[in-house]
């Protein structure tokens, strides 16, 4: 077993750890990745030769690749994801827990010899921006070129990360092997006390791109609590009004609930004069700045976005971003070597579907998997913010929680204060999506969109949010939105996408004290005429009677369901959350008809 020349001899801890892991996995070869263009070309060629990826039409989609994952490996596997803290209590009731000794043994048995006949790539990566105090460094060892090529887009990978690390031993140790891709030998384990992640048996997205959900959320949330900052499943977007003032908003929506789309929003014609700037589409790290505001960075360098539903009308910025240097996973491959998915215009007559089988438009089968994705460099996004690589981050004026709710949750409301806002985030719910395996469309509680990503006890996480509120001299205002209310025929009532700016406008005007609101039992609702409806097919009456209507019976049932969830959290649940719940119930029971 031989390492290449790039071995950083100045970092003995790193070299020793790589050797130890190589002894376990027994690869034929070890390759240290430097992140160079030459390396990209070499690895791409190798991945094409061994069939790990396919080339796409290089004239129409330059430097783009096509990948198909195993049929049983198309999404995050929450039931196989574990927090392996020494004490089960630290993982809490919402996480799967495994004793760390047991986990190392169990996964070690699967890793043992799993890289025989394969190469182990050493992928150093930086989560954050060179020179930023927010930064964390990880090293991922993997036997998947697909992972290396994705990590190269999603993170700042190679030399830049090793330079930043120097001889320090402060890095996240990530070990990944596809092994044999068997579901019964698939585990995603986090060892927060060891700053270690072991992922085996998968080759898909959030299971294996260890910088993303594993480090930047699960491990980082653990570190953030210890170190006094926050790691959140949030987009970051800057909204510039016609006067040139920019407000930055962060939004926590569960997987496949609209973060990428909101981050890249294009203003509708009636809101001309507004500009929207993309800072991040999935993860935000937030710290208190010296000016007393909350500042955020996007620790990632790329987008791993949902393909279905993305088109030139719904998300033109994403479409422009993915025309080159992009990896498409589990979409339909057209006969001309371009790609297609459900919701993209121009239905092709035929192609090869995500399973690798011939497909025709009349076959009745999906051409692309509902969780098919594109991996693209953030720098290619036309709306990328000039501030997106500012090591200080951007100041956050408002945090928006959001869910996918066909009923109950109104288009938008504002919390009364930070504590109430934390309760709103803690009690939010959303319908499950194809981003994780399991049933789709089931309403479940997903506090702050972090249910699958919080690396520690959920009650302690709420406590951390409450504490942060006390520590931030000028905290952002907290809101809740829902773009997904349906009518009786199952159609979305709100047009969504670009028109969501109408709601962001109200939110920003609430922050700046301009927009009017009325008090309802659940929070402040927009006053009838304070949301701009110009150019929309929705009457003010319809807005009031559907999108902004609070049905008291529905909400009392909602509050009961919230309580069932809080009961599961047990004794770490902060009293403040219970108090807010009691106050909500009291307001609901006092209310008669609360139409705006
Ligand atoms: P993850 O990457 O899984 O975290 O997802 P995300 O939160 O970034 O979701 P994304 O923006 O990719 O949207 C997921 C799906 O919802 C896509 O099919 C979108 O087309 C659709 N979608 C996004 N925004 C809206 C909206 O405002 N209205 C409607 N009806 N659909 C939307
Ligand atoms: C999500 O599921 O929230 C994603 C995709 O952003 S994954 O990287 O697979 O987690
Ligand atoms: Mn996500």
PDB file of N, CA and C and ligand atoms in Angstrom, residues 212-213 233 255 259 282 453, ligand 3:
ATOM      1  N   UNK A 212     -21.632  17.649   4.472  1.00  0.00           N
ATOM      2  CA  UNK A 212     -22.943  18.288   4.422  1.00  0.00           C
ATOM      3  C   UNK A 212     -23.745  18.019   5.697  1.00  0.00           C
ATOM      4  N   UNK A 213     -24.631  17.055   5.682  1.00  0.00           N
ATOM      5  CA  UNK A 213     -25.501  16.848   6.834  1.00  0.00           C
ATOM      6  C   UNK A 213     -24.723  16.317   8.040  1.00  0.00           C
ATOM      7  N   UNK A 233     -30.278  24.058   9.459  1.00  0.00           N
ATOM      8  CA  UNK A 233     -30.686  23.612   8.112  1.00  0.00           C
ATOM      9  C   UNK A 233     -31.433  24.768   7.435  1.00  0.00           C
ATOM     10  N   UNK A 255     -36.337  19.111   4.289  1.00  0.00           N
ATOM     11  CA  UNK A 255     -35.815  18.661   2.999  1.00  0.00           C
ATOM     12  C   UNK A 255     -36.909  18.676   1.932  1.00  0.00           C
ATOM     13  N   UNK A 259     -36.097  25.403   0.049  1.00  0.00           N
ATOM     14  CA  UNK A 259     -34.973  26.281   0.396  1.00  0.00           C
ATOM     15  C   UNK A 259     -34.211  26.751  -0.851  1.00  0.00           C
ATOM     16  N   UNK A 282     -28.871  25.641   1.821  1.00  0.00           N
ATOM     17  CA  UNK A 282     -29.192  24.465   2.644  1.00  0.00           C
ATOM     18  C   UNK A 282     -28.721  24.568   4.091  1.00  0.00           C
ATOM     19  N   UNK A 453     -31.312  16.091  11.698  1.00  0.00           N
ATOM     20  CA  UNK A 453     -29.957  16.659  11.608  1.00  0.00           C
ATOM     21  C   UNK A 453     -29.391  17.180  12.925  1.00  0.00           C
TER      22      UNK A 453
HETATM   23 MN1  LIG B   3     -31.385  19.947   2.875  1.00  0.00          MN
END
